[in-house]
mmCIF file of C-alpha atoms and ligand atoms in Angstrom:
data_model
loop_
_atom_site.group_PDB
_atom_site.id
_atom_site.type_symbol
_atom_site.label_atom_id
_atom_site.label_comp_id
_atom_site.label_asym_id
_atom_site.label_seq_id
_atom_site.Cartn_x
_atom_site.Cartn_y
_atom_site.Cartn_z
ATOM 1 C CA UNK A 461 109.777 -17.598 80.092
ATOM 2 C CA UNK A 462 111.513 -14.272 80.801
ATOM 3 C CA UNK A 463 111.761 -13.250 77.119
ATOM 4 C CA UNK A 464 108.084 -13.564 76.564
ATOM 5 C CA UNK A 465 107.215 -11.841 79.849
ATOM 6 C CA UNK A 466 109.443 -8.943 78.812
ATOM 7 C CA UNK A 467 107.554 -8.658 75.536
ATOM 8 C CA UNK A 468 104.100 -8.532 77.116
ATOM 9 C CA UNK A 469 102.788 -5.339 78.587
ATOM 10 C CA UNK A 470 99.320 -6.450 79.635
ATOM 11 C CA UNK A 471 97.750 -4.508 76.774
ATOM 12 C CA UNK A 472 97.219 -7.439 74.461
ATOM 13 C CA UNK A 473 94.246 -7.472 72.136
ATOM 14 C CA UNK A 474 93.186 -9.850 69.399
ATOM 15 C CA UNK A 475 91.677 -8.499 66.189
ATOM 16 C CA UNK A 476 89.500 -10.784 64.073
ATOM 17 C CA UNK A 477 88.662 -9.864 60.516
ATOM 18 C CA UNK A 478 86.883 -11.587 57.680
ATOM 19 C CA UNK A 479 86.218 -9.214 54.820
ATOM 20 C CA UNK A 480 83.923 -9.004 51.831
ATOM 21 C CA UNK A 481 86.142 -11.343 49.792
ATOM 22 C CA UNK A 482 85.012 -14.175 52.120
ATOM 23 C CA UNK A 483 88.465 -15.691 51.604
ATOM 24 C CA UNK A 484 89.234 -16.505 55.211
ATOM 25 C CA UNK A 485 89.692 -15.279 58.762
ATOM 26 C CA UNK A 486 92.645 -13.150 59.855
ATOM 27 C CA UNK A 487 93.479 -13.062 63.555
ATOM 28 C CA UNK A 488 96.140 -10.697 64.892
ATOM 29 C CA UNK A 489 97.601 -10.567 68.398
ATOM 30 C CA UNK A 490 98.575 -6.972 69.077
ATOM 31 C CA UNK A 491 100.429 -5.333 71.948
ATOM 32 C CA UNK A 492 99.447 -1.670 72.369
ATOM 33 C CA UNK A 493 102.031 -0.651 74.904
ATOM 34 C CA UNK A 494 103.979 1.542 75.064
ATOM 35 C CA UNK A 495 102.632 3.537 72.134
ATOM 36 C CA UNK A 496 102.762 1.881 68.725
ATOM 37 C CA UNK A 497 100.858 -1.324 68.046
ATOM 38 C CA UNK A 498 103.167 -4.287 67.824
ATOM 39 C CA UNK A 499 102.060 -7.451 66.054
ATOM 40 C CA UNK A 500 103.074 -10.386 68.278
ATOM 41 C CA UNK A 501 101.566 -13.077 66.074
ATOM 42 C CA UNK A 502 98.949 -13.756 63.456
ATOM 43 C CA UNK A 503 96.991 -16.645 62.110
ATOM 44 C CA UNK A 504 94.974 -17.055 58.913
ATOM 45 C CA UNK A 505 92.460 -19.784 58.208
ATOM 46 C CA UNK A 506 90.652 -19.974 54.884
ATOM 47 C CA UNK A 507 86.903 -20.573 55.072
ATOM 48 C CA UNK A 508 85.990 -24.164 54.216
ATOM 49 C CA UNK A 509 84.322 -24.079 50.771
ATOM 50 C CA UNK A 510 80.908 -25.180 52.125
ATOM 51 C CA UNK A 511 80.647 -22.312 54.596
ATOM 52 C CA UNK A 512 82.034 -19.826 52.069
ATOM 53 C CA UNK A 513 79.229 -20.835 49.694
ATOM 54 C CA UNK A 514 76.662 -20.437 52.478
ATOM 55 C CA UNK A 515 77.981 -16.984 53.390
ATOM 56 C CA UNK A 516 77.995 -15.818 49.780
ATOM 57 C CA UNK A 517 74.439 -17.080 49.335
ATOM 58 C CA UNK A 518 73.353 -15.255 52.480
ATOM 59 C CA UNK A 519 74.749 -11.995 51.168
ATOM 60 C CA UNK A 520 72.050 -11.987 48.447
ATOM 61 C CA UNK A 521 68.283 -12.115 49.043
ATOM 62 C CA UNK A 522 67.131 -15.753 49.055
ATOM 63 C CA UNK A 523 64.827 -18.350 50.630
ATOM 64 C CA UNK A 524 64.553 -19.186 54.313
ATOM 65 C CA UNK A 525 67.054 -16.510 55.280
ATOM 66 C CA UNK A 526 66.343 -16.380 59.042
ATOM 67 C CA UNK A 527 66.982 -20.098 59.495
ATOM 68 C CA UNK A 528 70.129 -19.912 57.326
ATOM 69 C CA UNK A 529 71.332 -16.841 59.191
ATOM 70 C CA UNK A 530 70.825 -18.429 62.599
ATOM 71 C CA UNK A 531 72.921 -21.457 61.658
ATOM 72 C CA UNK A 532 75.630 -19.417 59.951
ATOM 73 C CA UNK A 533 75.894 -17.050 62.943
ATOM 74 C CA UNK A 534 76.943 -19.953 65.181
ATOM 75 C CA UNK A 535 79.069 -21.744 62.571
ATOM 76 C CA UNK A 536 81.037 -18.536 61.922
ATOM 77 C CA UNK A 537 81.536 -17.965 65.673
ATOM 78 C CA UNK A 538 82.881 -21.517 66.013
ATOM 79 C CA UNK A 539 85.415 -20.871 63.261
ATOM 80 C CA UNK A 540 86.405 -17.556 64.859
ATOM 81 C CA UNK A 541 86.980 -19.374 68.160
ATOM 82 C CA UNK A 542 89.127 -22.010 66.408
ATOM 83 C CA UNK A 543 91.333 -19.331 64.852
ATOM 84 C CA UNK A 544 91.755 -17.586 68.210
ATOM 85 C CA UNK A 545 92.723 -20.909 69.863
ATOM 86 C CA UNK A 546 95.265 -21.561 67.143
ATOM 87 C CA UNK A 547 96.706 -18.049 67.486
ATOM 88 C CA UNK A 548 97.046 -18.476 71.248
ATOM 89 C CA UNK A 549 98.625 -21.894 70.787
ATOM 90 C CA UNK A 550 101.172 -20.542 68.308
ATOM 91 C CA UNK A 551 102.098 -17.554 70.458
ATOM 92 C CA UNK A 552 101.987 -19.327 73.827
ATOM 93 C CA UNK A 553 99.665 -16.653 75.230
ATOM 94 C CA UNK A 554 96.903 -17.591 77.683
ATOM 95 C CA UNK A 555 93.377 -16.173 77.298
ATOM 96 C CA UNK A 556 93.644 -14.274 80.593
ATOM 97 C CA UNK A 557 96.737 -12.439 79.331
ATOM 98 C CA UNK A 558 94.616 -10.691 76.699
ATOM 99 C CA UNK A 559 92.211 -7.827 77.382
ATOM 100 C CA UNK A 560 89.704 -8.511 74.617
ATOM 101 C CA UNK A 561 88.959 -9.708 71.112
ATOM 102 C CA UNK A 562 87.758 -7.094 68.629
ATOM 103 C CA UNK A 563 85.601 -9.121 66.272
ATOM 104 C CA UNK A 564 84.448 -7.472 63.087
ATOM 105 C CA UNK A 565 82.184 -10.395 62.138
ATOM 106 C CA UNK A 566 81.313 -11.511 58.640
ATOM 107 C CA UNK A 567 79.205 -9.003 56.749
ATOM 108 C CA UNK A 568 76.236 -10.686 55.138
ATOM 109 C CA UNK A 569 74.388 -7.507 54.157
ATOM 110 C CA UNK A 570 75.362 -3.826 54.045
ATOM 111 C CA UNK A 571 72.571 -1.499 52.959
ATOM 112 C CA UNK A 572 73.404 2.064 54.008
ATOM 113 C CA UNK A 573 71.132 3.464 51.294
ATOM 114 C CA UNK A 574 67.975 1.502 52.221
ATOM 115 C CA UNK A 575 64.799 3.181 53.553
ATOM 116 C CA UNK A 576 65.807 1.798 56.927
ATOM 117 C CA UNK A 577 69.580 1.707 56.526
ATOM 118 C CA UNK A 578 71.145 -1.383 58.055
ATOM 119 C CA UNK A 579 74.312 -3.430 58.134
ATOM 120 C CA UNK A 580 74.654 -6.971 59.450
ATOM 121 C CA UNK A 581 77.785 -8.773 60.633
ATOM 122 C CA UNK A 582 77.507 -12.309 61.986
ATOM 123 C CA UNK A 583 79.605 -14.625 64.198
ATOM 124 C CA UNK A 584 77.786 -14.659 67.551
ATOM 125 C CA UNK A 585 80.009 -12.835 70.087
ATOM 126 C CA UNK A 586 78.307 -14.676 72.986
ATOM 127 C CA UNK A 587 79.586 -17.975 71.607
ATOM 128 C CA UNK A 588 82.997 -16.501 70.945
ATOM 129 C CA UNK A 589 83.332 -15.183 74.522
ATOM 130 C CA UNK A 590 82.203 -18.525 75.984
ATOM 131 C CA UNK A 591 84.472 -20.612 73.785
ATOM 132 C CA UNK A 592 87.610 -18.514 74.166
ATOM 133 C CA UNK A 593 87.228 -17.265 77.744
ATOM 134 C CA UNK A 594 88.068 -13.777 76.446
ATOM 135 C CA UNK A 595 85.909 -10.643 76.529
ATOM 136 C CA UNK A 596 84.635 -9.843 73.045
ATOM 137 C CA UNK A 597 83.839 -6.453 71.554
ATOM 138 C CA UNK A 598 81.704 -6.842 68.429
ATOM 139 C CA UNK A 599 78.979 -5.222 66.305
ATOM 140 C CA UNK A 600 81.065 -2.116 65.632
ATOM 141 C CA UNK A 601 79.231 -0.776 62.621
ATOM 142 C CA UNK A 602 75.652 -0.464 63.774
ATOM 143 C CA UNK A 603 76.200 2.238 66.375
ATOM 144 C CA UNK A 604 77.783 4.489 63.765
ATOM 145 C CA UNK A 605 74.793 3.839 61.513
ATOM 146 C CA UNK A 606 72.413 4.635 64.360
ATOM 147 C CA UNK A 607 74.250 7.971 64.643
ATOM 148 C CA UNK A 608 73.461 8.673 60.982
ATOM 149 C CA UNK A 609 76.640 7.237 59.455
ATOM 150 C CA UNK A 610 77.320 4.637 56.790
ATOM 151 C CA UNK A 611 78.810 2.290 59.408
ATOM 152 C CA UNK A 612 81.870 2.143 57.150
ATOM 153 C CA UNK A 613 84.720 2.423 56.625
ATOM 154 C CA UNK A 614 86.019 2.135 60.212
ATOM 155 C CA UNK A 615 89.721 1.427 59.644
ATOM 156 C CA UNK A 616 90.469 5.127 58.852
ATOM 157 C CA UNK A 617 90.627 6.075 62.561
ATOM 158 C CA UNK A 618 93.367 3.474 63.017
ATOM 159 C CA UNK A 619 95.165 4.722 59.890
ATOM 160 C CA UNK A 620 94.971 8.265 61.228
ATOM 161 C CA UNK A 621 96.292 7.232 64.650
ATOM 162 C CA UNK A 622 99.346 5.353 63.363
ATOM 163 C CA UNK A 623 100.132 6.230 59.743
ATOM 164 C CA UNK A 624 99.574 9.987 59.544
ATOM 165 C CA UNK A 625 102.669 12.091 58.819
ATOM 166 C CA UNK A 626 103.224 15.767 59.619
ATOM 167 C CA UNK A 627 105.497 16.244 56.608
ATOM 168 C CA UNK A 628 103.663 14.616 53.697
ATOM 169 C CA UNK A 629 100.115 14.033 52.452
ATOM 170 C CA UNK A 630 99.395 10.313 52.587
ATOM 171 C CA UNK A 631 96.565 8.155 51.361
ATOM 172 C CA UNK A 632 96.002 4.698 52.820
ATOM 173 C CA UNK A 633 94.474 2.363 50.239
ATOM 174 C CA UNK A 634 92.969 -0.938 51.323
ATOM 175 C CA UNK A 635 92.634 -3.412 48.448
ATOM 176 C CA UNK A 636 90.205 -5.979 49.863
ATOM 177 C CA UNK A 637 87.058 -7.177 48.127
ATOM 178 C CA UNK A 638 86.170 -3.486 48.066
ATOM 179 C CA UNK A 639 88.742 -0.673 47.877
ATOM 180 C CA UNK A 640 88.654 2.016 50.523
ATOM 181 C CA UNK A 641 90.830 5.071 50.946
ATOM 182 C CA UNK A 642 91.753 7.205 53.947
ATOM 183 C CA UNK A 643 93.037 10.693 53.114
ATOM 184 C CA UNK A 644 95.611 11.908 55.630
ATOM 185 C CA UNK A 645 96.690 15.504 54.920
ATOM 186 C CA UNK A 646 99.958 16.534 56.591
ATOM 187 C CA UNK A 647 98.375 19.545 58.311
ATOM 188 C CA UNK A 648 96.894 18.146 61.544
ATOM 189 C CA UNK A 649 94.201 20.850 61.462
ATOM 190 C CA UNK A 650 92.808 19.530 58.171
ATOM 191 C CA UNK A 651 90.084 16.924 58.620
ATOM 192 C CA UNK A 652 90.326 13.331 57.497
ATOM 193 C CA UNK A 653 87.959 11.834 54.990
ATOM 194 C CA UNK A 654 87.761 8.302 53.686
ATOM 195 C CA UNK A 655 85.340 6.194 51.673
ATOM 196 C CA UNK A 656 84.873 3.073 49.582
ATOM 197 C CA UNK A 657 85.942 3.872 46.028
ATOM 198 C CA UNK A 658 84.273 0.730 44.587
ATOM 199 C CA UNK A 659 85.581 -2.746 43.755
ATOM 200 C CA UNK A 660 89.171 -3.855 44.360
ATOM 201 C CA UNK A 661 89.054 -7.664 44.009
ATOM 202 C CA UNK A 662 85.404 -8.596 44.337
ATOM 203 C CA UNK A 663 84.500 -8.423 40.615
ATOM 204 C CA UNK A 664 87.768 -10.036 39.479
ATOM 205 C CA UNK A 665 87.166 -12.844 42.015
ATOM 206 C CA UNK A 666 83.578 -13.313 40.863
ATOM 207 C CA UNK A 667 84.466 -13.335 37.145
ATOM 208 C CA UNK A 668 87.364 -15.806 37.395
ATOM 209 C CA UNK A 669 85.263 -18.028 39.645
ATOM 210 C CA UNK A 670 82.405 -17.999 37.125
ATOM 211 C CA UNK A 671 84.651 -18.517 34.081
ATOM 212 C CA UNK A 672 87.432 -20.734 35.409
ATOM 213 C CA UNK A 673 86.295 -21.954 38.856
ATOM 214 C CA UNK A 674 89.353 -20.371 40.506
ATOM 215 C CA UNK A 675 88.807 -18.487 43.732
ATOM 216 C CA UNK A 676 90.948 -15.539 42.625
ATOM 217 C CA UNK A 677 93.277 -14.456 39.824
ATOM 218 C CA UNK A 678 96.657 -15.360 41.335
ATOM 219 C CA UNK A 679 99.149 -12.523 40.717
ATOM 220 C CA UNK A 680 96.694 -11.088 38.181
ATOM 221 C CA UNK A 681 98.084 -13.568 35.633
ATOM 222 C CA UNK A 682 94.780 -14.042 33.802
ATOM 223 C CA UNK A 683 94.101 -10.287 33.661
ATOM 224 C CA UNK A 684 97.648 -9.828 32.310
ATOM 225 C CA UNK A 685 96.857 -12.137 29.386
ATOM 226 C CA UNK A 686 93.846 -10.034 28.365
ATOM 227 C CA UNK A 687 93.430 -6.638 26.697
ATOM 228 C CA UNK A 688 91.358 -3.913 28.310
ATOM 229 C CA UNK A 689 88.119 -3.382 26.343
ATOM 230 C CA UNK A 690 87.993 0.387 26.530
ATOM 231 C CA UNK A 691 84.357 0.844 25.541
ATOM 232 C CA UNK A 692 83.345 -1.673 28.262
ATOM 233 C CA UNK A 693 85.586 0.039 30.800
ATOM 234 C CA UNK A 694 84.014 3.419 29.980
ATOM 235 C CA UNK A 695 80.524 2.040 30.481
ATOM 236 C CA UNK A 696 81.465 0.372 33.792
ATOM 237 C CA UNK A 697 83.077 3.581 35.040
ATOM 238 C CA UNK A 698 79.889 5.446 34.181
ATOM 239 C CA UNK A 699 78.059 3.732 37.062
ATOM 240 C CA UNK A 700 76.507 6.224 39.411
ATOM 241 C CA UNK A 701 78.408 4.904 42.450
ATOM 242 C CA UNK A 702 81.710 6.274 41.116
ATOM 243 C CA UNK A 703 80.209 9.741 40.645
ATOM 244 C CA UNK A 704 78.557 9.994 44.065
ATOM 245 C CA UNK A 705 80.397 12.243 46.544
ATOM 246 C CA UNK A 706 81.509 10.793 49.896
ATOM 247 C CA UNK A 707 80.550 9.718 52.485
ATOM 248 C CA UNK A 708 79.784 6.455 50.739
ATOM 249 C CA UNK A 709 80.313 2.746 51.262
ATOM 250 C CA UNK A 710 79.476 -0.309 49.238
ATOM 251 C CA UNK A 711 79.872 -4.067 48.982
ATOM 252 C CA UNK A 712 79.246 -7.152 46.864
ATOM 253 C CA UNK A 713 75.512 -6.394 47.249
ATOM 254 C CA UNK A 714 76.127 -3.905 44.421
ATOM 255 C CA UNK A 715 79.349 -4.994 42.723
ATOM 256 C CA UNK A 716 78.571 -8.589 41.779
ATOM 257 C CA UNK A 717 78.024 -10.705 38.635
ATOM 258 C CA UNK A 718 74.488 -9.358 38.179
ATOM 259 C CA UNK A 719 75.922 -5.843 38.099
ATOM 260 C CA UNK A 720 78.535 -6.893 35.542
ATOM 261 C CA UNK A 721 76.044 -8.854 33.415
ATOM 262 C CA UNK A 722 73.970 -5.738 32.718
ATOM 263 C CA UNK A 723 76.975 -4.466 30.761
ATOM 264 C CA UNK A 724 77.667 -7.778 29.000
ATOM 265 C CA UNK A 725 74.240 -8.327 27.447
ATOM 266 C CA UNK A 726 74.659 -8.961 23.683
ATOM 267 C CA UNK A 727 78.445 -8.889 24.063
ATOM 268 C CA UNK A 728 79.244 -12.562 23.425
ATOM 269 C CA UNK A 729 82.239 -11.510 21.311
ATOM 270 C CA UNK A 730 84.210 -10.348 24.365
ATOM 271 C CA UNK A 731 86.960 -12.771 25.386
ATOM 272 C CA UNK A 732 86.739 -13.749 29.088
ATOM 273 C CA UNK A 733 90.354 -12.727 29.773
ATOM 274 C CA UNK A 734 89.678 -9.310 28.201
ATOM 275 C CA UNK A 735 86.749 -8.887 30.583
ATOM 276 C CA UNK A 736 89.091 -9.759 33.472
ATOM 277 C CA UNK A 737 91.631 -7.202 32.251
ATOM 278 C CA UNK A 738 88.836 -4.623 32.057
ATOM 279 C CA UNK A 739 87.701 -5.414 35.624
ATOM 280 C CA UNK A 740 91.247 -4.942 36.882
ATOM 281 C CA UNK A 741 91.370 -1.619 35.026
ATOM 282 C CA UNK A 742 87.993 -0.689 36.515
ATOM 283 C CA UNK A 743 89.442 -1.137 40.014
ATOM 284 C CA UNK A 744 92.595 0.873 39.305
ATOM 285 C CA UNK A 745 90.816 3.641 37.321
ATOM 286 C CA UNK A 746 88.094 4.170 39.916
ATOM 287 C CA UNK A 747 90.711 4.342 42.692
ATOM 288 C CA UNK A 748 92.943 6.748 40.717
ATOM 289 C CA UNK A 749 89.947 8.913 39.847
ATOM 290 C CA UNK A 750 88.906 9.129 43.526
ATOM 291 C CA UNK A 751 92.439 9.990 44.718
ATOM 292 C CA UNK A 752 92.983 12.578 41.980
ATOM 293 C CA UNK A 753 89.647 14.207 42.734
ATOM 294 C CA UNK A 754 89.749 14.221 46.544
ATOM 295 C CA UNK A 755 93.492 14.163 47.310
ATOM 296 C CA UNK A 756 95.242 15.851 44.360
ATOM 297 C CA UNK A 757 98.178 16.854 46.606
ATOM 298 C CA UNK A 758 98.799 13.323 47.835
ATOM 299 C CA UNK A 759 102.496 12.400 47.868
ATOM 300 C CA UNK A 760 102.388 8.794 49.041
ATOM 301 C CA UNK A 761 99.806 6.046 48.606
ATOM 302 C CA UNK A 762 100.287 3.270 51.149
ATOM 303 C CA UNK A 763 98.496 0.060 50.197
ATOM 304 C CA UNK A 764 97.297 -2.950 52.158
ATOM 305 C CA UNK A 765 95.009 -5.951 51.665
ATOM 306 C CA UNK A 766 95.176 -8.979 49.372
ATOM 307 C CA UNK A 767 95.173 -6.836 46.216
ATOM 308 C CA UNK A 768 98.771 -5.808 46.980
ATOM 309 C CA UNK A 769 99.682 -9.302 45.673
ATOM 310 C CA UNK A 770 98.268 -8.484 42.254
ATOM 311 C CA UNK A 771 101.172 -6.853 40.347
ATOM 312 C CA UNK A 772 98.922 -5.882 37.424
ATOM 313 C CA UNK A 773 96.713 -3.837 39.708
ATOM 314 C CA UNK A 774 99.700 -2.391 41.587
ATOM 315 C CA UNK A 775 101.470 -1.358 38.346
ATOM 316 C CA UNK A 776 98.360 0.359 37.024
ATOM 317 C CA UNK A 777 98.075 2.297 40.280
ATOM 318 C CA UNK A 778 101.730 3.331 40.155
ATOM 319 C CA UNK A 779 101.420 4.441 36.517
ATOM 320 C CA UNK A 780 98.176 6.348 37.023
ATOM 321 C CA UNK A 781 99.077 8.174 40.230
ATOM 322 C CA UNK A 782 101.388 11.098 40.661
ATOM 323 C CA UNK A 783 102.583 9.742 44.031
ATOM 324 C CA UNK A 784 104.848 7.053 45.419
ATOM 325 C CA UNK A 785 102.925 3.792 45.662
ATOM 326 C CA UNK A 786 104.088 1.277 48.275
ATOM 327 C CA UNK A 787 102.639 -1.040 50.918
ATOM 328 C CA UNK A 788 102.242 -0.716 54.680
ATOM 329 C CA UNK A 789 105.182 -3.157 54.983
ATOM 330 C CA UNK A 790 107.388 -0.112 54.284
ATOM 331 C CA UNK A 791 105.953 1.369 57.482
ATOM 332 C CA UNK A 792 106.378 -1.729 59.636
ATOM 333 C CA UNK A 793 102.795 -3.002 59.326
ATOM 334 C CA UNK A 794 102.003 -6.283 57.566
ATOM 335 C CA UNK A 795 99.599 -5.421 54.677
ATOM 336 C CA UNK A 796 97.559 -8.561 55.362
ATOM 337 C CA UNK A 797 97.183 -7.844 59.093
ATOM 338 C CA UNK A 798 96.343 -4.169 59.257
ATOM 339 C CA UNK A 799 92.560 -4.633 59.112
ATOM 340 C CA UNK A 800 92.609 -7.207 61.931
ATOM 341 C CA UNK A 801 94.954 -4.913 63.888
ATOM 342 C CA UNK A 802 92.487 -2.058 63.364
ATOM 343 C CA UNK A 803 89.718 -4.093 64.990
ATOM 344 C CA UNK A 804 91.994 -4.979 67.911
ATOM 345 C CA UNK A 805 92.517 -1.216 68.330
ATOM 346 C CA UNK A 806 88.796 -0.452 67.970
ATOM 347 C CA UNK A 807 88.077 -2.937 70.787
ATOM 348 C CA UNK A 808 90.627 -1.105 72.915
ATOM 349 C CA UNK A 809 89.004 2.236 72.103
ATOM 350 C CA UNK A 810 85.653 0.842 73.246
ATOM 351 C CA UNK A 811 86.998 -0.544 76.523
ATOM 352 C CA UNK A 812 88.690 2.799 77.163
ATOM 353 C CA UNK A 813 85.368 4.582 76.486
ATOM 354 C CA UNK A 814 86.810 6.322 73.438
ATOM 355 C CA UNK A 815 85.096 6.795 70.080
ATOM 356 C CA UNK A 816 86.122 4.646 67.130
ATOM 357 C CA UNK A 817 84.400 6.350 64.209
ATOM 358 C CA UNK A 818 85.443 9.450 62.305
ATOM 359 C CA UNK A 819 82.233 11.378 61.534
ATOM 360 C CA UNK A 820 83.763 13.048 58.452
ATOM 361 C CA UNK A 821 84.448 9.573 57.071
ATOM 362 C CA UNK A 822 81.229 7.732 57.878
ATOM 363 C CA UNK A 823 78.864 10.713 57.826
ATOM 364 C CA UNK A 824 77.756 10.108 61.443
ATOM 365 C CA UNK A 825 76.383 13.122 63.327
ATOM 366 C CA UNK A 826 79.014 12.748 66.060
ATOM 367 C CA UNK A 827 81.804 10.472 67.330
ATOM 368 C CA UNK A 828 80.529 7.356 69.108
ATOM 369 C CA UNK A 829 81.903 4.545 71.229
ATOM 370 C CA UNK A 830 81.422 1.559 68.956
ATOM 371 C CA UNK A 831 80.352 -2.002 69.608
ATOM 372 C CA UNK A 832 78.837 -4.162 72.284
ATOM 373 C CA UNK A 833 80.869 -5.781 75.062
ATOM 374 C CA UNK A 834 80.435 -9.486 75.814
ATOM 375 C CA UNK A 835 82.256 -10.154 79.050
ATOM 376 C CA UNK A 836 84.316 -13.291 79.497
ATOM 377 C CA UNK A 837 83.145 -15.606 82.179
ATOM 378 C CA UNK A 838 86.006 -15.937 84.615
ATOM 379 C CA UNK A 839 86.646 -18.210 87.486
ATOM 380 C CA UNK A 840 89.141 -16.048 89.365
ATOM 381 C CA UNK A 841 91.111 -19.053 90.602
ATOM 382 C CA UNK A 842 91.965 -19.813 86.955
ATOM 383 C CA UNK A 843 93.473 -16.350 86.547
ATOM 384 C CA UNK A 844 96.207 -16.920 89.107
ATOM 385 C CA UNK A 845 99.468 -17.249 87.258
ATOM 386 C CA UNK A 846 100.936 -20.583 88.387
ATOM 387 C CA UNK A 847 104.413 -19.088 87.897
ATOM 388 C CA UNK A 848 103.796 -16.478 90.640
HETATM 389 N N1 ADP B 552 98.448 -13.912 45.230
HETATM 390 C C1 ADP B 552 97.408 -13.141 44.931
HETATM 391 N N2 ADP B 552 97.282 -12.617 43.678
HETATM 392 C C2 ADP B 552 96.236 -11.839 43.350
HETATM 393 N N3 ADP B 552 95.241 -11.527 44.215
HETATM 394 C C3 ADP B 552 95.311 -12.012 45.471
HETATM 395 C C4 ADP B 552 96.396 -12.824 45.905
HETATM 396 N N4 ADP B 552 96.193 -13.154 47.206
HETATM 397 C C5 ADP B 552 95.033 -12.562 47.567
HETATM 398 N N5 ADP B 552 94.498 -11.876 46.531
HETATM 399 C C6 ADP B 552 93.224 -11.151 46.492
HETATM 400 O O1 ADP B 552 92.955 -10.609 47.774
HETATM 401 C C7 ADP B 552 91.631 -10.993 48.200
HETATM 402 C C8 ADP B 552 91.607 -11.069 49.702
HETATM 403 O O2 ADP B 552 92.033 -9.844 50.206
HETATM 404 P P1 ADP B 552 91.616 -9.347 51.652
HETATM 405 O O3 ADP B 552 92.454 -8.168 51.949
HETATM 406 O O4 ADP B 552 91.642 -10.496 52.590
HETATM 407 O O5 ADP B 552 90.127 -8.883 51.378
HETATM 408 P P2 ADP B 552 88.873 -8.869 52.367
HETATM 409 O O6 ADP B 552 89.189 -7.869 53.422
HETATM 410 O O7 ADP B 552 87.744 -8.476 51.479
HETATM 411 O O8 ADP B 552 88.761 -10.273 52.902
HETATM 412 C C9 ADP B 552 91.378 -12.313 47.504
HETATM 413 O O9 ADP B 552 89.998 -12.557 47.358
HETATM 414 C C10 ADP B 552 92.086 -12.090 46.150
HETATM 415 O O10 ADP B 552 91.248 -11.450 45.252
HETATM 416 MG MG1 MG B 553 90.167 -11.451 53.718
#
């Protein structure tokens, strides 16, 4: 197929991402040659409800965790392998044409503030390498943590490499379960910082699931029907996390229904849709506050992640910020694929012996080469291209 051969440079990587929303797995096939990453294909598979429930349960302390973790580690790897197979089938690419998979894994616990700080992503890379026949780079976060960092966020290095401008101050805003920002000043001599601002979708998802058994608030329609309860919003915004200076990172370990319930005690008069509206406002206000405080000169906020499909959230951001608000689509990068693309790039950094963390972002003492490498087993005779 001459067309396809012309498109492939031999620098193909697959990025695999499943974020804190536990919605599903994103797989992106990325070509890194000549210079800008080019998305050749992508595939999304939602988690089956049973495994989603197991993963959510595992992200909170519970019974028999080691046994549960062991099973989930393999089950998640099997799903990752299925998504990779489907991506390869759709794109017509053979495993040997790719250099590696960068697999973020599914976070089941992120405790950067613990006495012994730790973070845990599952989806056994040994299984993934065996099942796909592709080298896997995985376990990206723990080396940064070992170097004194939060282990998160890691996408900022990718944002800096491909979305920084020399003429305007940009902020990249990822609206996943958690919201994280990367501040990209125009002056290349000014350092880059980035951090988790707090919830983006995770509390809205949890509240609509609890109240209405929907997985998420499609297009923010339920939040749009409610009125923001300003005294509740003020109390939520008073949480210490929003006041802490960066570096900082968080997850559903903190921002969950238990966290919300502390503020709802004796408040049975609140309407559920007003609580949803207040949670949406909590996300937008905490993001706006963080950008205004740490990037007051920002001219453009470039958004990605599932929250870009929530027009209520997007409108509040546009109204509250003194900058143009748009998505990465305006810059040629699919907002739903950028995180998976970032992990494809991080795998490439690792194989090229280059660091993947930004110490000013994560708080690490120094840049580090991230992740472990799980080599593909290859029978060289299988690598011979039958077309040659
Ligand atoms: N059509 C939509 N309307 C509103 N919110 C949406 C829509 N589609 C996705 N989302 C939100 O985006 C979340 C998934 O975003 P994603 O970027 O995949 O997050 P994560 O990285 O945490 O997995 C969903 O849980 C949901 O809250
Ligand atoms: Mg997701």
